[in-house]
Amino acid sequence: MGSKTREMILKAARKAFSAHSYADVSMEDIAALAKVRKSLIYYYFPSKEDLFKEAWDEAFHELEDRVFGISEEDGKYMKKVKRFLRSYIDFLRNDRQSLRLIEREKTRFYSEKSQNWQHIKNKYDVFVQKVAGVISSETGKPAAEYARALTDIVGSSALLPEGQMSPDTIELIITKSIEH
Amino acid sequence: MGSKTREMILKAARKAFSAHSYADVSMEDIAALAKVRKSLIYYYFPSKEDLFKEAWDEAFHELEDRVFGISEEDGKYMKKVKRFLRSYIDFLRNDRQSLRLIEREKTRFYSEKSQNWQHIKNKYDVFVQKVAGVISSETGKPAAEYARALTDIVGSSALLPEGQMSPDTIELIITKSIEH
DNA sequence: TATTATATTGACTGAGTGGTCAGTTACTCA
DNA sequence: TGAGTAACTGACCACTCAGTCAATATAATA
């Protein structure tokens, strides 16, 4: 059940977690952003970790929908990889905040062992595998490492301040390095 | 003056700060690693921030030396950019821990306003500018954004677990995207 | 209106944190 | 040997933070 207050909290969490690292965001920060007392957050979410997980999941599903949910109709005359890359970069352009949230704690996946963090890590890994699938379906070659590099460069550019590295540049670099 | 104990603490700090984020590393952690009481750290370093700064500086100067300190003799027949890229990737290969430390808190540069963090940010920015200089000296075109992308992709790959994205792949991608 | 379920709060806890400091040990050199 | 200095310690402080909970306000319903 998505109560209005719950939504507000989740929205505030997404904003906070995309602007600062997990450790640097306190529950008080989120409460203040959502204009709510801290204790109320615990009425809707069992813990900080769970709140983060839900915020991350939300942002991540938006990314997945955007990048893999493109109907076959769209860009009929565009190659699969190009079409994919275009929507990925568009996501960077239009939903930078979500991408930030997704990317910010990437290194934590590998040190934290709790359920929530492993859940996130697994989802991300599957995503990278899917990206590799798209690429190798066109090049015919395995692309696991290449997909990792691709998601990494798009992701890290999202964490940079706006204007420091334009999505166009990213697209150019990736396109160049992918063709033949 | 570099006392033996001071060196030990610094070494422990470098290890800790390259394995976990600034916020996740406590002075107790570093003390334990260095086999020293926490209070002793404050005998040699005024604060956690200063300790981090010194650890970062050390690692960073190693990177600079390696990447820009190559004598003209070396690789006489290699193009400047290729030579530069080669040493950069070699640093990733051989001193991954240092590169991790350098890259890990990159996003913090932009939110923290204290002297120490700005010092770090400025040094890094100058580095990127130098990289841009190397590239544009050969291509003749401005390369600010490209340099930012390049350092970003090398840096972020250092944060990945070993073996997930090989330095060779990185080198290949960058080389491909740079030529022509 | 009285009763019950749902929302919301403020005051609190306990663990951990960066940092301080008075004091103790170990070393130096007159 | 003894005084002075450098290296080191343990106890402590102020503060932050995630999380708890009893108490209250609000809404729903009978």
CSV table of C-alpha atoms (C1' of nucleotides) in Angstrom, one decimal:
chain,number,residue,atom,x,y,z
A,1,MET,CA,0.0,0.0,0.0
A,2,GLY,CA,1.5,3.2,-1.2
A,3,SER,CA,0.4,5.9,1.3
A,4,LYS,CA,1.1,9.5,0.4
A,5,THR,CA,3.5,9.9,3.3
A,6,ARG,CA,5.3,6.8,2.4
A,7,GLU,CA,5.8,8.2,-1.1
A,8,MET,CA,7.1,11.4,0.2
A,9,ILE,CA,9.7,9.6,2.4
A,10,LEU,CA,10.8,7.5,-0.5
A,11,LYS,CA,11.1,10.5,-2.8
A,12,ALA,CA,13.2,12.3,-0.2
A,13,ALA,CA,15.3,9.2,0.3
A,14,ARG,CA,16.0,9.0,-3.5
A,15,LYS,CA,17.0,12.6,-3.5
A,16,ALA,CA,19.3,12.3,-0.6
A,17,PHE,CA,20.9,9.1,-1.6
A,18,SER,CA,21.6,10.3,-5.1
A,19,ALA,CA,23.2,13.5,-3.8
A,20,HIS,CA,25.4,11.9,-1.1
A,21,SER,CA,26.8,8.5,-0.2
A,22,TYR,CA,24.9,6.0,1.9
A,23,ALA,CA,27.1,6.7,4.9
A,24,ASP,CA,26.8,10.4,4.6
A,25,VAL,CA,23.0,10.5,4.5
A,26,SER,CA,21.4,10.2,7.9
A,27,MET,CA,17.8,9.3,8.6
A,28,GLU,CA,17.4,12.8,10.1
A,29,ASP,CA,18.5,14.2,6.7
A,30,ILE,CA,15.8,12.2,4.9
A,31,ALA,CA,13.2,13.1,7.6
A,32,ALA,CA,14.0,16.8,7.2
A,33,LEU,CA,13.7,16.6,3.4
A,34,ALA,CA,10.4,14.8,3.7
A,35,LYS,CA,9.2,17.2,6.3
A,36,VAL,CA,8.5,14.4,8.7
A,37,ARG,CA,9.8,13.2,12.1
A,38,LYS,CA,12.5,10.6,11.9
A,39,SER,CA,10.5,8.0,13.9
A,40,LEU,CA,7.8,8.1,11.3
A,41,ILE,CA,10.2,6.7,8.7
A,42,TYR,CA,10.5,3.6,10.9
A,43,TYR,CA,6.7,3.3,10.8
A,44,TYR,CA,7.0,2.7,7.0
A,45,PHE,CA,10.5,1.2,6.6
A,46,PRO,CA,12.2,-1.3,8.9
A,47,SER,CA,15.7,0.1,8.5
A,48,LYS,CA,17.9,2.5,6.7
A,49,GLU,CA,19.2,-0.3,4.6
A,50,ASP,CA,15.7,-1.3,3.6
A,51,LEU,CA,14.8,2.2,2.7
A,52,PHE,CA,17.9,2.5,0.6
A,53,LYS,CA,17.2,-0.8,-1.1
A,54,GLU,CA,13.7,0.3,-2.0
A,55,ALA,CA,14.9,3.7,-3.3
A,56,TRP,CA,17.6,1.9,-5.3
A,57,ASP,CA,15.1,-0.6,-6.7
A,58,GLU,CA,12.7,2.1,-7.9
A,59,ALA,CA,15.4,4.0,-9.7
A,60,PHE,CA,16.9,0.8,-11.1
A,61,HIS,CA,13.6,-0.4,-12.5
A,62,GLU,CA,13.2,3.0,-14.2
A,63,LEU,CA,16.5,2.5,-15.9
A,64,GLU,CA,15.7,-1.1,-16.9
A,65,ASP,CA,12.3,-0.1,-18.4
A,66,ARG,CA,13.9,2.7,-20.3
A,67,VAL,CA,16.8,0.7,-21.7
A,68,PHE,CA,15.3,-2.7,-22.3
A,69,GLY,CA,11.6,-1.9,-22.5
A,70,ILE,CA,11.9,-0.2,-25.9
A,71,SER,CA,9.3,-1.7,-28.2
A,72,GLU,CA,10.6,-3.3,-31.4
A,73,GLU,CA,8.7,-0.6,-33.3
A,74,ASP,CA,10.9,2.2,-32.0
A,75,GLY,CA,13.8,3.0,-34.3
A,76,LYS,CA,13.1,0.2,-36.7
A,77,TYR,CA,15.9,1.2,-38.9
A,78,MET,CA,18.4,1.6,-36.1
A,79,LYS,CA,20.7,-1.2,-35.1
A,80,LYS,CA,19.9,-2.8,-31.8
A,81,VAL,CA,23.1,-1.7,-30.1
A,82,LYS,CA,22.7,1.9,-31.3
A,83,ARG,CA,19.1,2.0,-30.1
A,84,PHE,CA,20.1,0.6,-26.8
A,85,LEU,CA,22.9,3.0,-26.3
A,86,ARG,CA,20.7,5.9,-27.3
A,87,SER,CA,18.2,5.1,-24.6
A,88,TYR,CA,20.9,4.6,-22.0
A,89,ILE,CA,22.5,7.9,-22.7
A,90,ASP,CA,19.0,9.5,-22.8
A,91,PHE,CA,18.5,8.1,-19.3
A,92,LEU,CA,21.7,9.8,-18.2
A,93,ARG,CA,20.5,13.0,-19.8
A,94,ASN,CA,17.0,13.0,-18.3
A,95,ASP,CA,17.2,11.0,-15.1
A,96,ARG,CA,20.6,11.8,-13.9
A,97,GLN,CA,19.4,11.7,-10.3
A,98,SER,CA,18.2,8.1,-10.6
A,99,LEU,CA,21.4,7.0,-12.3
A,100,ARG,CA,23.4,8.7,-9.5
A,101,LEU,CA,21.5,6.8,-6.9
A,102,ILE,CA,22.1,3.5,-8.8
A,103,GLU,CA,25.8,4.1,-9.3
A,104,ARG,CA,26.9,5.8,-6.1
A,105,GLU,CA,27.3,2.8,-3.9
A,106,LYS,CA,28.6,0.4,-6.5
A,107,THR,CA,31.8,-0.3,-4.6
A,108,ARG,CA,29.8,-1.2,-1.5
A,109,PHE,CA,28.2,-4.1,-3.3
A,110,TYR,CA,31.5,-5.9,-2.9
A,111,SER,CA,32.2,-5.4,0.7
A,112,GLU,CA,28.8,-5.6,2.4
A,113,LYS,CA,27.4,-9.1,2.7
A,114,SER,CA,23.8,-8.4,4.0
A,115,GLN,CA,20.8,-9.6,2.0
A,116,ASN,CA,19.8,-6.1,0.8
A,117,TRP,CA,23.2,-5.3,-0.6
A,118,GLN,CA,23.5,-8.7,-2.3
A,119,HIS,CA,20.1,-8.2,-3.8
A,120,ILE,CA,21.2,-5.0,-5.3
A,121,LYS,CA,24.5,-6.4,-6.5
A,122,ASN,CA,22.8,-9.3,-8.2
A,123,LYS,CA,20.3,-7.1,-9.9
A,124,TYR,CA,23.1,-5.0,-11.2
A,125,ASP,CA,25.1,-7.9,-12.4
A,126,VAL,CA,22.1,-9.3,-14.3
A,127,PHE,CA,21.7,-5.9,-15.9
A,128,VAL,CA,25.3,-5.9,-17.0
A,129,GLN,CA,24.9,-9.4,-18.4
A,130,LYS,CA,21.9,-8.2,-20.4
A,131,VAL,CA,23.9,-5.3,-21.8
A,132,ALA,CA,26.6,-7.8,-22.8
A,133,GLY,CA,23.9,-9.8,-24.5
A,134,VAL,CA,22.8,-6.9,-26.6
A,135,ILE,CA,26.3,-6.1,-27.7
A,136,SER,CA,27.4,-9.6,-28.5
A,137,SER,CA,24.2,-10.3,-30.4
A,138,GLU,CA,25.5,-7.8,-32.9
A,139,THR,CA,29.2,-8.3,-32.8
A,140,GLY,CA,29.1,-12.0,-32.4
A,141,LYS,CA,31.8,-11.8,-29.8
A,142,PRO,CA,31.6,-12.2,-26.0
A,143,ALA,CA,31.2,-8.8,-24.5
A,144,ALA,CA,31.1,-9.3,-20.7
A,145,GLU,CA,34.0,-7.0,-20.0
A,146,TYR,CA,33.0,-4.5,-22.5
A,147,ALA,CA,29.5,-4.3,-21.0
A,148,ARG,CA,31.1,-3.8,-17.6
A,149,ALA,CA,33.2,-1.0,-19.0
A,150,LEU,CA,30.3,0.6,-20.7
A,151,THR,CA,28.0,0.7,-17.7
A,152,ASP,CA,31.0,2.0,-15.7
A,153,ILE,CA,31.7,4.9,-17.8
A,154,VAL,CA,28.1,6.0,-18.2
A,155,GLY,CA,27.6,5.5,-14.4
A,156,SER,CA,30.7,7.4,-13.3
A,157,SER,CA,29.8,10.3,-15.6
A,158,ALA,CA,26.5,10.6,-13.9
A,159,LEU,CA,28.3,11.2,-10.6
A,160,LEU,CA,30.3,14.1,-12.0
A,161,PRO,CA,28.8,17.5,-11.7
A,162,GLU,CA,26.5,18.4,-14.5
A,163,GLY,CA,28.4,19.9,-17.5
A,164,GLN,CA,31.8,18.4,-16.7
A,165,MET,CA,31.4,15.6,-19.2
A,166,SER,CA,28.6,15.8,-21.6
A,167,PRO,CA,26.4,12.8,-22.5
A,168,ASP,CA,27.4,13.5,-26.1
A,169,THR,CA,31.0,12.9,-25.4
A,170,ILE,CA,30.2,9.6,-23.7
A,171,GLU,CA,28.1,8.5,-26.6
A,172,LEU,CA,30.8,9.4,-29.0
A,173,ILE,CA,33.5,7.5,-27.1
A,174,ILE,CA,31.4,4.4,-26.7
A,175,THR,CA,30.2,4.4,-30.3
A,176,LYS,CA,33.7,4.8,-31.6
A,177,SER,CA,35.1,2.1,-29.5
A,178,ILE,CA,32.4,-0.4,-30.3
A,179,GLU,CA,32.3,-0.2,-34.1
A,180,HIS,CA,34.5,-2.9,-35.5
B,1,MET,CA,60.5,14.0,9.6
B,2,GLY,CA,59.3,10.6,8.8
B,3,SER,CA,59.5,8.5,11.9
B,4,LYS,CA,59.1,4.7,11.5
B,5,THR,CA,55.8,4.8,13.4
B,6,ARG,CA,54.5,7.6,11.3
B,7,GLU,CA,55.2,5.6,8.2
B,8,MET,CA,53.4,2.6,9.6
B,9,ILE,CA,50.3,4.7,10.3
B,10,LEU,CA,50.4,6.3,6.9
B,11,LYS,CA,50.7,2.9,5.3
B,12,ALA,CA,47.8,1.5,7.3
B,13,ALA,CA,45.7,4.6,6.3
B,14,ARG,CA,46.5,4.1,2.7
B,15,LYS,CA,45.4,0.5,2.9
B,16,ALA,CA,42.2,1.3,4.8
B,17,PHE,CA,41.2,4.3,2.7
B,18,SER,CA,41.7,2.4,-0.5
B,19,ALA,CA,39.6,-0.6,0.6
B,20,HIS,CA,36.7,1.4,2.1
B,21,SER,CA,35.2,4.8,1.8
B,22,TYR,CA,36.4,7.7,3.9
B,23,ALA,CA,33.2,7.6,6.0
B,24,ASP,CA,33.4,3.9,6.5
B,25,VAL,CA,37.0,3.9,7.8
B,26,SER,CA,37.3,4.8,11.5
B,27,MET,CA,40.5,6.0,13.2
B,28,GLU,CA,40.2,2.9,15.3
B,29,ASP,CA,40.3,0.8,12.1
B,30,ILE,CA,43.5,2.5,11.1
B,31,ALA,CA,45.0,2.2,14.5
B,32,ALA,CA,44.3,-1.5,14.6
B,33,LEU,CA,45.8,-2.0,11.2
B,34,ALA,CA,49.0,-0.1,12.2
B,35,LYS,CA,49.0,-2.0,15.6
B,36,VAL,CA,49.0,1.3,17.5
B,37,ARG,CA,46.6,3.1,19.9
B,38,LYS,CA,44.2,5.5,18.3
B,39,SER,CA,45.5,8.4,20.3
B,40,LEU,CA,49.0,7.9,18.9
B,41,ILE,CA,47.7,8.8,15.4
B,42,TYR,CA,46.8,12.2,16.8
B,43,TYR,CA,50.3,12.6,17.9
B,44,TYR,CA,51.4,12.5,14.3
B,45,PHE,CA,48.4,13.8,12.4
B,46,PRO,CA,46.1,16.6,13.5
B,47,SER,CA,42.9,15.0,12.2
B,48,LYS,CA,41.3,12.3,10.2
B,49,GLU,CA,41.0,14.7,7.2
B,50,ASP,CA,44.6,15.6,7.3
B,51,LEU,CA,45.6,11.9,7.5
B,52,PHE,CA,43.5,11.2,4.5
B,53,LYS,CA,44.9,14.1,2.6
B,54,GLU,CA,48.5,13.0,3.2
B,55,ALA,CA,47.6,9.4,2.2
B,56,TRP,CA,45.9,10.7,-0.9
B,57,ASP,CA,48.8,13.0,-1.8
B,58,GLU,CA,51.3,10.2,-1.5
B,59,ALA,CA,49.4,7.9,-3.8
B,60,PHE,CA,48.7,10.7,-6.2
B,61,HIS,CA,52.3,11.7,-6.5
B,62,GLU,CA,53.1,8.2,-7.3
B,63,LEU,CA,50.6,8.3,-10.1
B,64,GLU,CA,51.9,11.6,-11.4
B,65,ASP,CA,55.5,10.4,-11.4
B,66,ARG,CA,54.6,7.3,-13.2
B,67,VAL,CA,52.4,8.9,-15.8
B,68,PHE,CA,54.2,12.2,-16.5
B,69,GLY,CA,57.7,11.5,-15.2
B,70,ILE,CA,58.6,9.3,-18.2
B,71,SER,CA,61.8,10.4,-19.7
B,72,GLU,CA,61.9,11.3,-23.3
B,73,GLU,CA,64.2,8.4,-23.9
B,74,ASP,CA,61.6,5.8,-23.0
B,75,GLY,CA,59.6,4.5,-26.0
B,76,LYS,CA,61.3,6.9,-28.4
B,77,TYR,CA,59.3,5.4,-31.2
B,78,MET,CA,56.0,5.4,-29.5
B,79,LYS,CA,53.6,8.3,-29.9
B,80,LYS,CA,53.2,10.5,-26.9
B,81,VAL,CA,49.6,9.6,-26.2
B,82,LYS,CA,50.3,5.9,-26.5
B,83,ARG,CA,53.3,6.1,-24.2
B,84,PHE,CA,51.2,8.1,-21.7
B,85,LEU,CA,48.3,5.7,-21.9
B,86,ARG,CA,50.6,2.7,-21.5
B,87,SER,CA,52.0,4.0,-18.2
B,88,TYR,CA,48.6,5.0,-17.0
B,89,ILE,CA,47.3,1.5,-17.5
B,90,ASP,CA,50.5,0.0,-16.1
B,91,PHE,CA,49.8,2.0,-12.9
B,92,LEU,CA,46.3,0.5,-12.8
B,93,ARG,CA,47.9,-2.9,-13.2
B,94,ASN,CA,50.6,-2.5,-10.6
B,95,ASP,CA,49.4,0.0,-8.1
B,96,ARG,CA,45.7,-0.6,-8.1
B,97,GLN,CA,45.6,0.1,-4.4
B,98,SER,CA,46.9,3.6,-4.9
B,99,LEU,CA,44.6,4.3,-7.7
B,100,ARG,CA,41.7,3.1,-5.6
B,101,LEU,CA,42.6,5.5,-2.9
B,102,ILE,CA,42.8,8.3,-5.4
B,103,GLU,CA,39.5,7.6,-7.1
B,104,ARG,CA,37.3,6.4,-4.2
B,105,GLU,CA,36.3,9.8,-2.9
B,106,LYS,CA,36.1,11.6,-6.1
B,107,THR,CA,32.5,12.6,-5.7
B,108,ARG,CA,33.3,14.0,-2.3
B,109,PHE,CA,35.5,16.7,-3.9
B,110,TYR,CA,32.4,18.4,-5.1
B,111,SER,CA,30.4,18.5,-1.8
B,112,GLU,CA,33.0,19.1,0.8
B,113,LYS,CA,34.3,22.6,1.1
B,114,SER,CA,37.2,22.3,3.6
B,115,GLN,CA,40.8,23.3,2.6
B,116,ASN,CA,41.9,19.7,2.5
B,117,TRP,CA,39.2,18.5,0.1
B,118,GLN,CA,39.7,21.5,-2.1
B,119,HIS,CA,43.4,20.9,-2.2
B,120,ILE,CA,42.7,17.4,-3.4
B,121,LYS,CA,40.1,18.5,-5.9
B,122,ASN,CA,42.5,21.1,-7.4
B,123,LYS,CA,45.3,18.6,-7.7
B,124,TYR,CA,43.1,16.2,-9.5
B,125,ASP,CA,41.7,18.9,-11.8
B,126,VAL,CA,45.2,19.9,-12.8
B,127,PHE,CA,46.0,16.3,-13.5
B,128,VAL,CA,43.1,16.0,-15.8
B,129,GLN,CA,44.1,19.2,-17.6
B,130,LYS,CA,47.6,17.8,-18.1
B,131,VAL,CA,46.1,14.7,-19.6
B,132,ALA,CA,44.0,16.8,-21.9
B,133,GLY,CA,47.2,18.6,-22.9
B,134,VAL,CA,48.9,15.4,-23.9
B,135,ILE,CA,45.9,14.3,-26.0
B,136,SER,CA,45.3,17.6,-27.7
B,137,SER,CA,49.0,18.0,-28.5
B,138,GLU,CA,48.6,15.0,-30.8
B,139,THR,CA,45.1,15.4,-32.1
B,140,GLY,CA,45.2,19.2,-32.3
B,141,LYS,CA,41.7,19.4,-30.9
B,142,PRO,CA,40.6,20.4,-27.4
B,143,ALA,CA,40.3,17.3,-25.2
B,144,ALA,CA,39.1,18.5,-21.8
B,145,GLU,CA,36.0,16.3,-21.8
B,146,TYR,CA,37.8,13.4,-23.3
B,147,ALA,CA,40.5,13.6,-20.6
B,148,ARG,CA,37.8,13.6,-18.0
B,149,ALA,CA,36.2,10.6,-19.5
B,150,LEU,CA,39.5,8.8,-19.8
B,151,THR,CA,40.5,9.3,-16.1
B,152,ASP,CA,37.0,8.4,-15.1
B,153,ILE,CA,37.0,5.1,-16.9
B,154,VAL,CA,40.5,4.1,-15.7
B,155,GLY,CA,39.6,5.2,-12.2
B,156,SER,CA,36.3,3.5,-11.9
B,157,SER,CA,37.8,0.2,-13.2
B,158,ALA,CA,40.3,0.4,-10.3
B,159,LEU,CA,37.4,0.3,-7.9
B,160,LEU,CA,36.0,-2.8,-9.4
B,161,PRO,CA,37.1,-6.2,-7.9
B,162,GLU,CA,40.2,-7.5,-9.6
B,163,GLY,CA,39.5,-9.5,-12.7
B,164,GLN,CA,36.1,-8.0,-13.4
B,165,MET,CA,37.4,-5.6,-16.1
B,166,SER,CA,40.9,-6.2,-17.3
B,167,PRO,CA,43.3,-3.3,-17.9
B,168,ASP,CA,43.7,-4.7,-21.4
B,169,THR,CA,40.1,-4.1,-22.1
B,170,ILE,CA,40.4,-0.5,-20.8
B,171,GLU,CA,43.4,0.1,-22.9
B,172,LEU,CA,41.7,-1.3,-26.0
B,173,ILE,CA,38.5,0.8,-25.5
B,174,ILE,CA,40.5,4.0,-25.0
B,175,THR,CA,42.9,3.4,-27.9
B,176,LYS,CA,40.0,2.6,-30.2
B,177,SER,CA,38.0,5.6,-29.3
B,178,ILE,CA,41.0,8.0,-29.5
B,179,GLU,CA,42.4,7.1,-32.9
B,180,HIS,CA,41.0,9.3,-35.7
C,1,DT,C1',-20.9,9.4,20.3
C,2,DA,C1',-17.9,5.6,21.6
C,3,DT,C1',-14.6,2.4,19.8
C,4,DT,C1',-11.1,1.0,17.2
C,5,DA,C1',-7.4,1.1,13.8
C,6,DT,C1',-4.1,4.0,11.7
C,7,DA,C1',-0.6,7.9,11.7
C,8,DT,C1',2.5,10.6,13.9
C,9,DT,C1',5.4,12.3,17.6
C,10,DG,C1',9.1,13.3,21.2
C,11,DA,C1',11.9,11.6,24.4
C,12,DC,C1',15.1,8.1,24.9
C,13,DT,C1',18.9,4.4,24.3
C,14,DG,C1',23.2,2.3,23.2
C,15,DA,C1',26.8,1.9,20.2
C,16,DG,C1',30.2,4.2,17.8
C,17,DT,C1',32.8,8.3,16.4
C,18,DG,C1',36.6,12.0,16.2
C,19,DG,C1',39.2,14.2,19.2
C,20,DT,C1',41.5,15.7,23.9
C,21,DC,C1',44.6,15.3,27.7
C,22,DA,C1',46.9,14.3,31.9
C,23,DG,C1',49.9,11.1,32.8
C,24,DT,C1',53.4,7.2,31.9
C,25,DT,C1',57.2,5.1,29.7
C,26,DA,C1',61.5,5.2,26.9
C,27,DC,C1',65.2,7.6,25.0
C,28,DT,C1',68.9,11.2,24.9
C,29,DC,C1',72.6,13.6,26.4
C,30,DA,C1',74.8,16.7,29.9
D,1,DT,C1',73.0,9.4,37.2
D,2,DG,C1',69.4,12.5,36.5
D,3,DA,C1',66.9,16.0,34.0
D,4,DG,C1',64.6,16.9,30.0
D,5,DT,C1',62.3,15.6,25.9
D,6,DA,C1',60.0,12.5,22.6
D,7,DA,C1',56.9,8.6,22.1
D,8,DC,C1',53.0,6.5,23.7
D,9,DT,C1',48.8,5.2,26.5
D,10,DG,C1',44.0,4.9,28.6
D,11,DA,C1',40.4,7.1,30.2
D,12,DC,C1',37.3,10.3,28.9
D,13,DC,C1',34.2,13.9,26.4
D,14,DA,C1',30.9,15.7,23.3
D,15,DC,C1',28.4,14.4,19.7
D,16,DT,C1',26.1,11.7,16.0
D,17,DC,C1',23.4,8.2,14.6
D,18,DA,C1',20.2,4.1,13.8
D,19,DG,C1',16.7,2.4,16.0
D,20,DT,C1',12.8,1.9,20.0
D,21,DC,C1',8.6,2.8,22.3
D,22,DA,C1',5.0,4.6,25.0
D,23,DA,C1',2.0,8.2,24.3
D,24,DT,C1',-0.9,11.0,21.5
D,25,DA,C1',-3.5,12.8,17.6
D,26,DT,C1',-6.3,11.8,13.6
D,27,DA,C1',-9.4,9.1,10.8
D,28,DA,C1',-12.7,5.5,10.1
D,29,DT,C1',-16.6,3.0,11.5
D,30,DA,C1',-20.2,1.0,14.3
